[in-house]
Short mmCIF file of N, CA and C in Angstrom, two decimals:
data_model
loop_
_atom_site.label_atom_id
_atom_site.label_comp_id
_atom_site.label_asym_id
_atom_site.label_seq_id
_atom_site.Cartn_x
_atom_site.Cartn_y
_atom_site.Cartn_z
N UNK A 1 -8.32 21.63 -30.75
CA UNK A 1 -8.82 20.76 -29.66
C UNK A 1 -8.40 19.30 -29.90
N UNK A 2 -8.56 18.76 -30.92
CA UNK A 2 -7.94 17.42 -31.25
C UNK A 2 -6.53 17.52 -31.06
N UNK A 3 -5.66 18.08 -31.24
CA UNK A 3 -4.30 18.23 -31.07
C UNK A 3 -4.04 17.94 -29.48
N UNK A 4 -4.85 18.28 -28.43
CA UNK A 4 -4.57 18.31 -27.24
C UNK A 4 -5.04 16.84 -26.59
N UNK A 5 -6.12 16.60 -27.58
CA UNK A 5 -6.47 15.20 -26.87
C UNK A 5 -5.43 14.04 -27.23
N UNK A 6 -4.98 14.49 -28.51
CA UNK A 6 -4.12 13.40 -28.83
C UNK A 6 -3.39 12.90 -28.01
N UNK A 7 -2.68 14.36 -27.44
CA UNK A 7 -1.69 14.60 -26.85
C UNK A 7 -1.98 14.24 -25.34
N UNK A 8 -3.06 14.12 -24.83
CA UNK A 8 -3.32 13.27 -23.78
C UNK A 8 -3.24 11.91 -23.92
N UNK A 9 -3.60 11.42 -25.04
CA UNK A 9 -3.80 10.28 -25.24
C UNK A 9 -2.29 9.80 -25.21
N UNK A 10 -1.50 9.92 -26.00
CA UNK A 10 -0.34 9.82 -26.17
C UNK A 10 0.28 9.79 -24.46
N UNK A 11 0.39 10.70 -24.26
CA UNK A 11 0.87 11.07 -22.07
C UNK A 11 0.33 9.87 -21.94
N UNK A 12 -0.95 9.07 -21.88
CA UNK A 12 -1.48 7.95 -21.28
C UNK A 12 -0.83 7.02 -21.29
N UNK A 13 -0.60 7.00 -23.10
CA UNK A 13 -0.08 5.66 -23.16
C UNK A 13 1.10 5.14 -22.71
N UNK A 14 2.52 6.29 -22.82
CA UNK A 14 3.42 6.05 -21.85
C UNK A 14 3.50 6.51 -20.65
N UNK A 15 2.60 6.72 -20.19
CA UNK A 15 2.88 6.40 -18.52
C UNK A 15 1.97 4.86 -18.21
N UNK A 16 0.87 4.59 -19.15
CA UNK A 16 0.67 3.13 -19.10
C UNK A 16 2.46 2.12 -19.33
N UNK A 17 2.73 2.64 -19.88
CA UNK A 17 3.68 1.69 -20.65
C UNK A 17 4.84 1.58 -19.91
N UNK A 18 5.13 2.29 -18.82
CA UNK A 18 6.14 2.40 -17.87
C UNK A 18 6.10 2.02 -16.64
N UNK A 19 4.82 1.95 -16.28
CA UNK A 19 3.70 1.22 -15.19
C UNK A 19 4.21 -0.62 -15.82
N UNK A 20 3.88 -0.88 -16.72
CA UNK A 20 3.79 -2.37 -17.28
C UNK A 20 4.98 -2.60 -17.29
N UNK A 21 6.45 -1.93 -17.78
CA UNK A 21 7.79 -2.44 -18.07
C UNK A 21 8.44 -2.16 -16.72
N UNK A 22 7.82 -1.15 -15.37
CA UNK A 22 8.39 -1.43 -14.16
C UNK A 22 7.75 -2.61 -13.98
N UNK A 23 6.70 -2.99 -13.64
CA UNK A 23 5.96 -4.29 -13.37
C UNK A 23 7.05 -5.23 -13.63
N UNK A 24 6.92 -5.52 -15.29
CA UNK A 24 7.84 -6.50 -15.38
C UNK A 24 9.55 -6.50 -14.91
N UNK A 25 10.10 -5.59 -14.43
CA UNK A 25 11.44 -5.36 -14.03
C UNK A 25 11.09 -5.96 -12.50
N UNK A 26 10.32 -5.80 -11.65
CA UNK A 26 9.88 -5.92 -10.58
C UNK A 26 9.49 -7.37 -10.34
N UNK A 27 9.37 -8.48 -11.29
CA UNK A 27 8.75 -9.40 -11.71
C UNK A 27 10.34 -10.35 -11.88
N UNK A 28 11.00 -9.46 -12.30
CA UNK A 28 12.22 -10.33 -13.25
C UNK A 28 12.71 -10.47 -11.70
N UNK A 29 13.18 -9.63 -11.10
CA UNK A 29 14.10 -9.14 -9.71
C UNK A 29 13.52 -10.27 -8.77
N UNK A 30 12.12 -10.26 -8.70
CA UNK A 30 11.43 -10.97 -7.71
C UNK A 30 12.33 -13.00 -8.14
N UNK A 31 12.24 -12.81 -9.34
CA UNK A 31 12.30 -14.39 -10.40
C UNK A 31 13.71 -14.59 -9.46
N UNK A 32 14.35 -13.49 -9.90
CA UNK A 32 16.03 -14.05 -10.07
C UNK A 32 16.66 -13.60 -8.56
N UNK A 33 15.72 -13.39 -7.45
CA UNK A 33 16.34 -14.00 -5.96
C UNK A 33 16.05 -15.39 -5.76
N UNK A 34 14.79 -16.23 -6.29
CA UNK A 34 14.45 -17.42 -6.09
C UNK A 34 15.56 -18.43 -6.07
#
């Protein structure tokens, strides 16, 4: 059972983490039409 939560936990964190580094790609793009 711990093995699986990890393993959620883990899934979380990169799909958190891909959410935040599109953000910032989305952020840069927005910068560099100005």
């Amino acid at each position: 059972m711990e093995k699986v939560k990890e393993l959620v936990i883990a899934r979380t964190n990169s799909l958190n983490l891909t959410i935040i580094l599109e953000d910032i790609h989305l952020k840069m793009k927005v910068r560099t039409k100005k």
